[in-house]
Short mmCIF file of C-alpha atoms and ligand atoms in Angstrom, two decimals:
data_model
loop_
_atom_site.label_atom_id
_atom_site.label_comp_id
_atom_site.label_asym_id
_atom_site.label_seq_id
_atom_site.Cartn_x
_atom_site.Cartn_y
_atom_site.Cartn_z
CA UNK A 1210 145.20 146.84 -28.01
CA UNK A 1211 146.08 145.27 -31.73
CA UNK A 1212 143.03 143.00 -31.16
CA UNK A 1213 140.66 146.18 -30.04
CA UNK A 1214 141.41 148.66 -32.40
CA UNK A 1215 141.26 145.88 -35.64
CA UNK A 1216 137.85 145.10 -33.96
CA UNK A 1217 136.37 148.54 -33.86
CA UNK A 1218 137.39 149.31 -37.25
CA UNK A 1219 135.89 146.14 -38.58
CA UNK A 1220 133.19 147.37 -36.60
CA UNK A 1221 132.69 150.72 -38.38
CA UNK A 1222 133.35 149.00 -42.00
CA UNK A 1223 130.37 146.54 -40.90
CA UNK A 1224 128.05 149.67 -40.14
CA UNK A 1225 129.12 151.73 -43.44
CA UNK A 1226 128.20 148.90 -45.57
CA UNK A 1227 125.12 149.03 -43.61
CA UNK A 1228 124.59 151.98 -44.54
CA UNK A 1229 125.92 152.78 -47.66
CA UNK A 1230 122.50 151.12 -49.67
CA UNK A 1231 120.00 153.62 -47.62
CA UNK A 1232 122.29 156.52 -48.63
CA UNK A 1233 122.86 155.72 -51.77
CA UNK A 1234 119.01 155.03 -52.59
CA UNK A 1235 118.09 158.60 -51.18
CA UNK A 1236 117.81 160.73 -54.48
CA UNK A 1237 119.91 163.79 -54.25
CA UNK A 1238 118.38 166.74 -55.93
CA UNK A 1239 119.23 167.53 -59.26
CA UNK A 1240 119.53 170.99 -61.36
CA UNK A 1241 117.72 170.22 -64.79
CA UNK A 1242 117.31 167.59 -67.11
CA UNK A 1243 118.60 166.55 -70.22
CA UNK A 1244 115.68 165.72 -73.15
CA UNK A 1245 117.87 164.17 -75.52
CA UNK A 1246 116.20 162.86 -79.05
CA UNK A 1247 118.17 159.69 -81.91
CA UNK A 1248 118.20 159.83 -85.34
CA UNK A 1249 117.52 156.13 -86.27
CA UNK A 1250 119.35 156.61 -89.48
CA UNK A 1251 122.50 157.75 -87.71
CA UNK A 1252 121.89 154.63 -85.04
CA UNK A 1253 121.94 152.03 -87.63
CA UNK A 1254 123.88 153.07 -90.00
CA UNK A 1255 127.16 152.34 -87.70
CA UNK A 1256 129.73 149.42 -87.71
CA UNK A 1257 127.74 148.01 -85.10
CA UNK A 1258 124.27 147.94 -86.97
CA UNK A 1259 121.18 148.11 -85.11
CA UNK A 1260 118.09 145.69 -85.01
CA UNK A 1261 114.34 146.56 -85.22
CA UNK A 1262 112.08 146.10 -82.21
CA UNK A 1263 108.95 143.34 -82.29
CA UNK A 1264 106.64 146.57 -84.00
CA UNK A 1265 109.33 146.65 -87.00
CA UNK A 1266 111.17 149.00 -88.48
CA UNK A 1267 110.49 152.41 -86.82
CA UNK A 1268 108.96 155.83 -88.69
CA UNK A 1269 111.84 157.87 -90.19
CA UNK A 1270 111.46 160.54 -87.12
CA UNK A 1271 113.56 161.28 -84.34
CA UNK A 1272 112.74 158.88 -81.49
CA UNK A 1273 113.61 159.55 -77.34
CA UNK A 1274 116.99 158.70 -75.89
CA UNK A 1275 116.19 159.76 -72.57
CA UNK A 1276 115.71 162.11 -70.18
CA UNK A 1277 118.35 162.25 -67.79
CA UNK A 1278 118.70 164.31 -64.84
CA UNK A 1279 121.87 165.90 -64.69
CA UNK A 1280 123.73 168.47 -62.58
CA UNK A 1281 125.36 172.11 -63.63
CA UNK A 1282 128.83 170.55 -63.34
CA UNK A 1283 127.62 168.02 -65.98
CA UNK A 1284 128.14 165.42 -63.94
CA UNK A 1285 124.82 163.30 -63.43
CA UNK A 1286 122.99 161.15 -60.52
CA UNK A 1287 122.24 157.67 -61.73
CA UNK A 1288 120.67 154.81 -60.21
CA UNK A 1289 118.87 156.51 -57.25
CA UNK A 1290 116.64 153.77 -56.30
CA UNK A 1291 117.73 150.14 -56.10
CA UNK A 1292 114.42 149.03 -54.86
CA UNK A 1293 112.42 150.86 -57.51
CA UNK A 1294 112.10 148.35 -60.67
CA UNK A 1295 110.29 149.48 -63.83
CA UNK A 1296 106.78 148.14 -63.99
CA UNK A 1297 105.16 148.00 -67.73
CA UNK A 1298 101.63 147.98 -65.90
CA UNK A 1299 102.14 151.47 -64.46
CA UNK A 1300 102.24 152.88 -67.77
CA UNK A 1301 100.00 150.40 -70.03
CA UNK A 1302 97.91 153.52 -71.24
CA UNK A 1303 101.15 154.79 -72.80
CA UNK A 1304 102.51 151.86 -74.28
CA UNK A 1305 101.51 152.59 -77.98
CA UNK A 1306 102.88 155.70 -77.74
CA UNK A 1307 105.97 154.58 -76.22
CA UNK A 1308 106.40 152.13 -78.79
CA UNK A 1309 106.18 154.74 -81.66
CA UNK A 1310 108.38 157.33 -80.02
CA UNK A 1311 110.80 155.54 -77.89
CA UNK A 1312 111.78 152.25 -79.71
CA UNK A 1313 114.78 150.27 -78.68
CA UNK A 1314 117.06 149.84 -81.96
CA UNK A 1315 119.78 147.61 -79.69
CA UNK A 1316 120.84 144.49 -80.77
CA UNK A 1317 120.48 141.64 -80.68
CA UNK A 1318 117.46 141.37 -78.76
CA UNK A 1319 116.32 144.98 -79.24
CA UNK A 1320 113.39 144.72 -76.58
CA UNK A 1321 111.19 147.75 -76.11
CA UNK A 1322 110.93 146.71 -72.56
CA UNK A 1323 114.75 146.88 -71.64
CA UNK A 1324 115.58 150.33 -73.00
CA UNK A 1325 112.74 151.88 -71.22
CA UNK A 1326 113.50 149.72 -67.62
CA UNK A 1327 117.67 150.67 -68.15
CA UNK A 1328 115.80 154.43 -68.95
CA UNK A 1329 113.97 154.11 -65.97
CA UNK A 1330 116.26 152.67 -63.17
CA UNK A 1331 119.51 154.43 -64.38
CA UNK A 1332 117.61 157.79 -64.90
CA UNK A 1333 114.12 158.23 -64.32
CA UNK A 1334 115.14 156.89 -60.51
CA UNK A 1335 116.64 160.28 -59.60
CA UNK A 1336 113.96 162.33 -61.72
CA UNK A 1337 111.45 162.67 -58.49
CA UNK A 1338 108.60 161.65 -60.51
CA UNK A 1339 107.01 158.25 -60.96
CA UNK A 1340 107.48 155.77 -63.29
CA UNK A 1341 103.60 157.03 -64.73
CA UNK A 1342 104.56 160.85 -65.03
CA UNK A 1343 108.35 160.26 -65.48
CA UNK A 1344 107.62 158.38 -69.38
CA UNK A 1345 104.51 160.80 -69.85
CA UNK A 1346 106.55 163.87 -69.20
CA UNK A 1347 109.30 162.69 -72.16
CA UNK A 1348 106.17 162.20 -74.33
CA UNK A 1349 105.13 165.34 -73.66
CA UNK A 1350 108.53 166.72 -74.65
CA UNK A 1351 108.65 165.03 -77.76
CA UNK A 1352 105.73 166.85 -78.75
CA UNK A 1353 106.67 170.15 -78.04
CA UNK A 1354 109.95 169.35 -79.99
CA UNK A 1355 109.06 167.84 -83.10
CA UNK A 1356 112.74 167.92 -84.51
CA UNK A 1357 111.62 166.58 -87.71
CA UNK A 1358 109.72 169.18 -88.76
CA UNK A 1359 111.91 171.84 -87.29
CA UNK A 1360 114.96 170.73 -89.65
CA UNK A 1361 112.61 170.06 -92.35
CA UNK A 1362 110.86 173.79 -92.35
CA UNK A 1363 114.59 175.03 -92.40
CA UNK A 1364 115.46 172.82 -95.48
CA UNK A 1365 117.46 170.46 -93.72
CA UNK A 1366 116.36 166.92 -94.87
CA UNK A 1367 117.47 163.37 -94.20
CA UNK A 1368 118.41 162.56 -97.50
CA UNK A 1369 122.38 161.30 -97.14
CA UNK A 1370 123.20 165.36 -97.67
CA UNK A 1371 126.06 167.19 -96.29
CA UNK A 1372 124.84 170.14 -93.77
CA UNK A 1373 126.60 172.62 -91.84
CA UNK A 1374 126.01 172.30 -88.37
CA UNK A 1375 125.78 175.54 -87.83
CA UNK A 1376 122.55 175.57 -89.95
CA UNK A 1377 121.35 172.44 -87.97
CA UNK A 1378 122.21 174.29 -84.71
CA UNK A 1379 120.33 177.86 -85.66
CA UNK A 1380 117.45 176.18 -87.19
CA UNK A 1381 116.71 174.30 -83.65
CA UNK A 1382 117.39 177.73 -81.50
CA UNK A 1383 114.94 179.29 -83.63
CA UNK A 1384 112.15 177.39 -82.87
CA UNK A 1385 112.85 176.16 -79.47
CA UNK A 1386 114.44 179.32 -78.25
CA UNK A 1387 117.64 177.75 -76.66
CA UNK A 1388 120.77 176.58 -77.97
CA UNK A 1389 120.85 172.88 -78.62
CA UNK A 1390 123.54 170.26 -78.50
CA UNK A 1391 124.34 168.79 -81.37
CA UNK A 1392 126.51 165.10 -80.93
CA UNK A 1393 127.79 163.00 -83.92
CA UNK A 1394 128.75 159.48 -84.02
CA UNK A 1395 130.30 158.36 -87.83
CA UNK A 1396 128.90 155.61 -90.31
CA UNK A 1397 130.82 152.76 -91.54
CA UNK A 1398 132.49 155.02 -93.86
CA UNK A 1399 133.53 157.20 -91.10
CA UNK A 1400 131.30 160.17 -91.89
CA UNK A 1401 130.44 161.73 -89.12
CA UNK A 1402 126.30 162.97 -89.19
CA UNK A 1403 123.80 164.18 -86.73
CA UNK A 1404 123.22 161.52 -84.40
CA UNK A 1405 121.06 162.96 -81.06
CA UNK A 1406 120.27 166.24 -80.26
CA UNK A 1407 119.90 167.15 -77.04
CA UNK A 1408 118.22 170.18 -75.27
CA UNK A 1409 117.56 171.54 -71.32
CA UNK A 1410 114.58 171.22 -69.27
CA UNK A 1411 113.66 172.65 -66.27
CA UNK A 1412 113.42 170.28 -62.96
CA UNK A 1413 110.02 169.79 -63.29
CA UNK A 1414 110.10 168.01 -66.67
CA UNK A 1415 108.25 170.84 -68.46
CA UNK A 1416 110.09 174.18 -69.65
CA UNK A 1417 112.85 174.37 -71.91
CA UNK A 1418 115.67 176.62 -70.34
CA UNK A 1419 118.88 176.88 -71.60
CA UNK A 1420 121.12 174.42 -70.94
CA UNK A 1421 123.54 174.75 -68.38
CA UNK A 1422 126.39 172.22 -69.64
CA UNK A 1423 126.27 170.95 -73.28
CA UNK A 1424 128.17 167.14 -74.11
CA UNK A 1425 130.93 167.46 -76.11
CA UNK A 1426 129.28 167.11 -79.31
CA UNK A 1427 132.38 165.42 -81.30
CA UNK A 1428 130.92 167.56 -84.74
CA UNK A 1429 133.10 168.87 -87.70
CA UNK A 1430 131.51 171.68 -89.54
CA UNK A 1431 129.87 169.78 -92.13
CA UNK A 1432 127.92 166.57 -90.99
CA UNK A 1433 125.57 163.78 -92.93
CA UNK A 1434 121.82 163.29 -92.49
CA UNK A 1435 121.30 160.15 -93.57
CA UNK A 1436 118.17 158.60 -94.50
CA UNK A 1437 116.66 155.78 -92.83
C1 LIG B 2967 103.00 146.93 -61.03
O1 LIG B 2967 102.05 147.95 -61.10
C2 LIG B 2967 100.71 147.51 -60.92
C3 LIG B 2967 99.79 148.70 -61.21
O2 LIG B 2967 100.17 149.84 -60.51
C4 LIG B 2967 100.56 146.95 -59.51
O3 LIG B 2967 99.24 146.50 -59.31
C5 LIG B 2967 101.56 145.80 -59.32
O4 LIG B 2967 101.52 145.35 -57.98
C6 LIG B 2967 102.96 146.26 -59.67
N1 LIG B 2967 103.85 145.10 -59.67
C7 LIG B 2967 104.95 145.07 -58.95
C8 LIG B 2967 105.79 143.84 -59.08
O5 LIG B 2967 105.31 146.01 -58.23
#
Protein backbone atom coordinates (compact mmCIF):
# COMPACT_ATOMS: atom_id res chain seq x y z
CA UNK A 1 0.00 0.00 0.00
CA UNK A 2 3.11 2.51 1.03
CA UNK A 3 4.65 1.50 -2.34
CA UNK A 4 1.13 2.22 -4.36
CA UNK A 5 0.02 5.26 -3.03
CA UNK A 6 3.92 6.99 -3.23
CA UNK A 7 3.61 5.68 -6.87
CA UNK A 8 0.38 7.29 -7.87
CA UNK A 9 1.26 10.48 -6.41
CA UNK A 10 4.56 10.54 -8.19
CA UNK A 11 2.38 9.71 -10.88
CA UNK A 12 0.13 12.80 -10.74
CA UNK A 13 3.32 15.19 -9.95
CA UNK A 14 4.79 13.61 -13.34
CA UNK A 15 1.48 14.62 -15.27
CA UNK A 16 1.19 18.29 -13.60
CA UNK A 17 4.58 19.11 -14.67
CA UNK A 18 3.36 17.89 -17.89
CA UNK A 19 1.10 20.06 -17.91
CA UNK A 20 1.85 22.98 -16.18
CA UNK A 21 3.96 24.58 -19.57
CA UNK A 22 0.63 24.20 -21.90
CA UNK A 23 -1.34 25.99 -19.14
CA UNK A 24 0.81 28.36 -18.37
CA UNK A 25 1.49 29.39 -22.17
CA UNK A 26 -2.40 29.79 -22.73
CA UNK A 27 -2.87 33.69 -22.38
CA UNK A 28 -5.54 34.47 -19.92
CA UNK A 29 -7.55 37.46 -20.85
CA UNK A 30 -6.72 40.64 -19.57
CA UNK A 31 -8.86 43.94 -18.59
CA UNK A 32 -6.80 46.95 -20.12
CA UNK A 33 -3.45 47.95 -20.65
CA UNK A 34 -1.05 50.08 -19.20
CA UNK A 35 0.75 52.78 -21.89
CA UNK A 36 3.36 53.90 -19.71
CA UNK A 37 5.96 56.73 -21.18
CA UNK A 38 10.21 57.64 -19.37
CA UNK A 39 11.61 60.74 -18.97
CA UNK A 40 15.27 60.09 -20.06
CA UNK A 41 16.40 62.88 -17.86
CA UNK A 42 14.84 61.32 -14.78
CA UNK A 43 16.41 57.70 -16.08
CA UNK A 44 19.88 58.88 -16.12
CA UNK A 45 20.15 61.14 -13.83
CA UNK A 46 20.04 58.29 -10.93
CA UNK A 47 22.86 56.66 -8.79
CA UNK A 48 22.81 54.03 -11.22
CA UNK A 49 23.43 56.20 -14.46
CA UNK A 50 22.21 55.08 -17.67
CA UNK A 51 24.09 54.42 -21.06
CA UNK A 52 23.11 55.55 -24.61
CA UNK A 53 22.01 53.02 -27.20
CA UNK A 54 24.26 52.39 -30.66
CA UNK A 55 21.95 55.64 -32.32
CA UNK A 56 23.42 57.94 -29.36
CA UNK A 57 22.12 59.98 -27.07
CA UNK A 58 18.29 60.06 -27.44
CA UNK A 59 15.94 63.42 -28.29
CA UNK A 60 15.00 65.20 -25.01
CA UNK A 61 11.22 63.66 -25.33
CA UNK A 62 9.51 61.18 -23.46
CA UNK A 63 10.33 57.73 -24.88
CA UNK A 64 7.96 54.19 -24.35
CA UNK A 65 8.34 52.02 -21.28
CA UNK A 66 5.87 49.64 -22.27
CA UNK A 67 2.68 48.59 -22.66
CA UNK A 68 1.70 46.11 -20.29
CA UNK A 69 -1.42 44.31 -19.96
CA UNK A 70 -2.65 44.38 -16.64
CA UNK A 71 -5.74 43.32 -14.66
CA UNK A 72 -8.40 45.56 -12.46
CA UNK A 73 -6.86 44.10 -9.28
CA UNK A 74 -3.53 45.56 -10.55
CA UNK A 75 -2.07 42.56 -10.60
CA UNK A 76 -0.66 41.70 -14.21
CA UNK A 77 -0.17 38.46 -16.61
CA UNK A 78 3.41 38.17 -17.70
CA UNK A 79 5.18 35.83 -19.79
CA UNK A 80 2.21 34.19 -21.63
CA UNK A 81 4.06 32.51 -24.30
CA UNK A 82 7.31 30.62 -23.75
CA UNK A 83 7.49 29.54 -27.29
CA UNK A 84 6.87 32.98 -28.74
CA UNK A 85 10.48 34.78 -29.07
CA UNK A 86 10.72 38.35 -30.38
CA UNK A 87 11.72 38.45 -34.01
CA UNK A 88 13.37 41.97 -35.24
CA UNK A 89 12.30 40.87 -38.90
CA UNK A 90 8.59 41.00 -38.08
CA UNK A 91 8.80 44.54 -37.44
CA UNK A 92 11.84 45.83 -39.76
CA UNK A 93 9.42 48.56 -41.27
CA UNK A 94 9.23 50.00 -37.75
CA UNK A 95 12.61 49.86 -36.66
CA UNK A 96 13.52 53.63 -37.16
CA UNK A 97 10.73 54.53 -35.41
CA UNK A 98 11.31 52.22 -32.67
CA UNK A 99 14.67 53.41 -32.32
CA UNK A 100 13.58 57.11 -31.90
CA UNK A 101 10.72 56.42 -29.54
CA UNK A 102 11.57 53.40 -27.62
CA UNK A 103 15.38 53.46 -26.91
CA UNK A 104 16.93 51.24 -24.34
CA UNK A 105 18.95 53.63 -21.81
CA UNK A 106 20.15 50.25 -19.67
CA UNK A 107 23.50 49.72 -18.94
CA UNK A 108 25.98 48.48 -19.69
CA UNK A 109 25.13 47.11 -22.90
CA UNK A 110 22.03 49.25 -23.48
CA UNK A 111 20.86 47.21 -26.68
CA UNK A 112 17.77 48.42 -28.48
CA UNK A 113 17.11 44.85 -29.24
CA UNK A 114 16.85 43.53 -25.54
CA UNK A 115 14.44 46.08 -24.11
CA UNK A 116 12.04 45.59 -26.89
CA UNK A 117 12.44 41.35 -26.80
CA UNK A 118 12.16 41.59 -22.51
CA UNK A 119 8.99 44.20 -23.75
CA UNK A 120 7.82 41.68 -25.90
CA UNK A 121 8.06 38.22 -24.13
CA UNK A 122 7.27 39.56 -20.57
CA UNK A 123 4.35 41.75 -21.92
CA UNK A 124 3.43 41.95 -25.36
CA UNK A 125 3.02 37.82 -24.92
CA UNK A 126 -0.30 38.23 -23.07
CA UNK A 127 -1.40 41.41 -25.23
CA UNK A 128 -3.33 39.05 -27.97
CA UNK A 129 -1.74 40.85 -30.72
CA UNK A 130 1.37 40.03 -32.71
CA UNK A 131 4.65 40.98 -32.34
CA UNK A 132 3.86 43.39 -35.85
CA UNK A 133 0.65 45.15 -34.35
CA UNK A 134 1.67 44.72 -30.65
CA UNK A 135 5.02 47.51 -31.23
CA UNK A 136 2.82 49.43 -33.91
CA UNK A 137 -0.05 49.85 -31.55
CA UNK A 138 2.53 51.57 -28.69
CA UNK A 139 3.68 53.77 -31.63
CA UNK A 140 0.49 54.67 -32.29
CA UNK A 141 -0.04 55.63 -28.65
CA UNK A 142 2.86 57.66 -28.44
CA UNK A 143 1.44 59.77 -30.97
CA UNK A 144 -1.75 60.40 -29.67
CA UNK A 145 0.08 61.30 -26.35
CA UNK A 146 2.74 63.56 -27.12
CA UNK A 147 3.58 64.29 -23.33
CA UNK A 148 6.10 66.74 -24.30
CA UNK A 149 4.09 69.07 -25.70
CA UNK A 150 1.24 68.57 -23.33
CA UNK A 151 3.51 69.74 -20.24
CA UNK A 152 5.12 72.21 -22.37
CA UNK A 153 1.64 74.07 -23.58
CA UNK A 154 0.86 74.08 -19.73
CA UNK A 155 4.26 75.74 -18.87
CA UNK A 156 5.75 72.87 -17.39
CA UNK A 157 9.33 72.55 -18.84
CA UNK A 158 12.30 70.27 -18.30
CA UNK A 159 14.55 72.72 -17.16
CA UNK A 160 15.84 71.26 -13.45
CA UNK A 161 12.50 73.34 -12.04
CA UNK A 162 10.48 72.46 -9.11
CA UNK A 163 6.64 71.66 -10.16
CA UNK A 164 3.70 70.73 -8.28
CA UNK A 165 2.41 67.60 -9.27
CA UNK A 166 -0.74 68.53 -9.10
CA UNK A 167 -0.08 70.92 -12.06
CA UNK A 168 1.74 68.00 -13.88
CA UNK A 169 -1.28 65.76 -13.11
CA UNK A 170 -4.20 68.41 -14.38
CA UNK A 171 -2.25 69.49 -17.29
CA UNK A 172 -2.19 65.65 -18.63
CA UNK A 173 -6.15 65.10 -17.71
CA UNK A 174 -6.80 68.04 -19.70
CA UNK A 175 -5.65 66.97 -22.79
CA UNK A 176 -6.00 63.31 -22.61
CA UNK A 177 -9.24 63.33 -20.74
CA UNK A 178 -8.29 60.75 -17.96
CA UNK A 179 -6.42 60.95 -14.90
CA UNK A 180 -2.82 59.93 -15.26
CA UNK A 181 -0.32 58.30 -12.99
CA UNK A 182 2.33 60.11 -12.10
CA UNK A 183 5.60 57.81 -10.51
CA UNK A 184 8.90 59.38 -9.24
CA UNK A 185 12.16 57.82 -8.76
CA UNK A 186 14.97 60.50 -7.00
CA UNK A 187 18.41 61.75 -8.51
CA UNK A 188 21.65 61.34 -6.88
CA UNK A 189 20.79 64.11 -4.68
CA UNK A 190 17.71 62.43 -3.65
CA UNK A 191 15.22 64.74 -5.36
CA UNK A 192 12.54 63.07 -6.27
CA UNK A 193 11.13 64.30 -10.17
CA UNK A 194 8.77 62.99 -12.73
CA UNK A 195 10.07 59.87 -13.89
CA UNK A 196 7.14 57.83 -16.16
CA UNK A 197 3.80 58.64 -16.58
CA UNK A 198 1.53 56.22 -17.15
CA UNK A 199 -2.09 56.19 -18.57
CA UNK A 200 -5.10 53.35 -19.43
CA UNK A 201 -5.96 51.84 -22.63
CA UNK A 202 -8.64 49.92 -23.64
CA UNK A 203 -8.00 45.99 -24.53
CA UNK A 204 -7.69 46.59 -27.92
CA UNK A 205 -4.59 48.83 -27.74
CA UNK A 206 -6.48 51.91 -28.99
CA UNK A 207 -8.79 54.12 -26.60
CA UNK A 208 -7.75 55.81 -23.63
CA UNK A 209 -10.23 54.93 -20.70
CA UNK A 210 -9.65 55.68 -17.37
CA UNK A 211 -7.57 53.71 -15.56
CA UNK A 212 -8.81 51.19 -13.40
CA UNK A 213 -5.76 50.81 -10.81
CA UNK A 214 -3.03 53.53 -10.73
CA UNK A 215 0.89 52.35 -9.30
CA UNK A 216 1.71 53.85 -6.33
CA UNK A 217 3.30 56.80 -7.68
CA UNK A 218 5.93 57.38 -4.65
CA UNK A 219 5.43 61.58 -5.44
CA UNK A 220 5.73 64.45 -2.82
CA UNK A 221 3.91 67.53 -3.81
CA UNK A 222 6.63 69.28 -5.42
CA UNK A 223 8.84 67.19 -7.90
CA UNK A 224 12.01 68.08 -10.40
CA UNK A 225 11.96 68.05 -14.21
CA UNK A 226 15.19 67.75 -15.04
CA UNK A 227 16.75 68.39 -18.24
CA UNK A 228 18.41 65.93 -20.28
C1 LIG B 1 11.20 35.87 -38.20
O1 LIG B 1 10.24 36.51 -38.99
C2 LIG B 1 10.45 36.37 -40.39
C3 LIG B 1 9.45 37.28 -41.10
O2 LIG B 1 8.14 37.08 -40.64
C4 LIG B 1 10.32 34.89 -40.75
O3 LIG B 1 10.53 34.72 -42.14
C5 LIG B 1 11.34 34.08 -39.95
O4 LIG B 1 11.15 32.70 -40.18
C6 LIG B 1 11.19 34.38 -38.47
N1 LIG B 1 12.30 33.75 -37.75
C7 LIG B 1 12.10 32.93 -36.74
C8 LIG B 1 13.31 32.39 -36.07
O5 LIG B 1 10.97 32.63 -36.34
Amino acid sequence: MEFASGYLGMTTTVVFLLLLPCVMSMPREFDFFFFVQQWPGSYCDTRRGCCYPRTGKPAADFSIHGLWPNYDDGSYPSDCNRHSHFNISEISDLRDEMEKEWPSLSCPSSDDTNFWSHEWEKHGTCSMLDQHQYFQAALNLKTQLNLLHILQSAGIHPDDGLYSLESIRNAVEEAAGFTPGIECNADESRQRQLYQIFVCVDTTATTLIECPVLPRGRCPHLIEFPAF
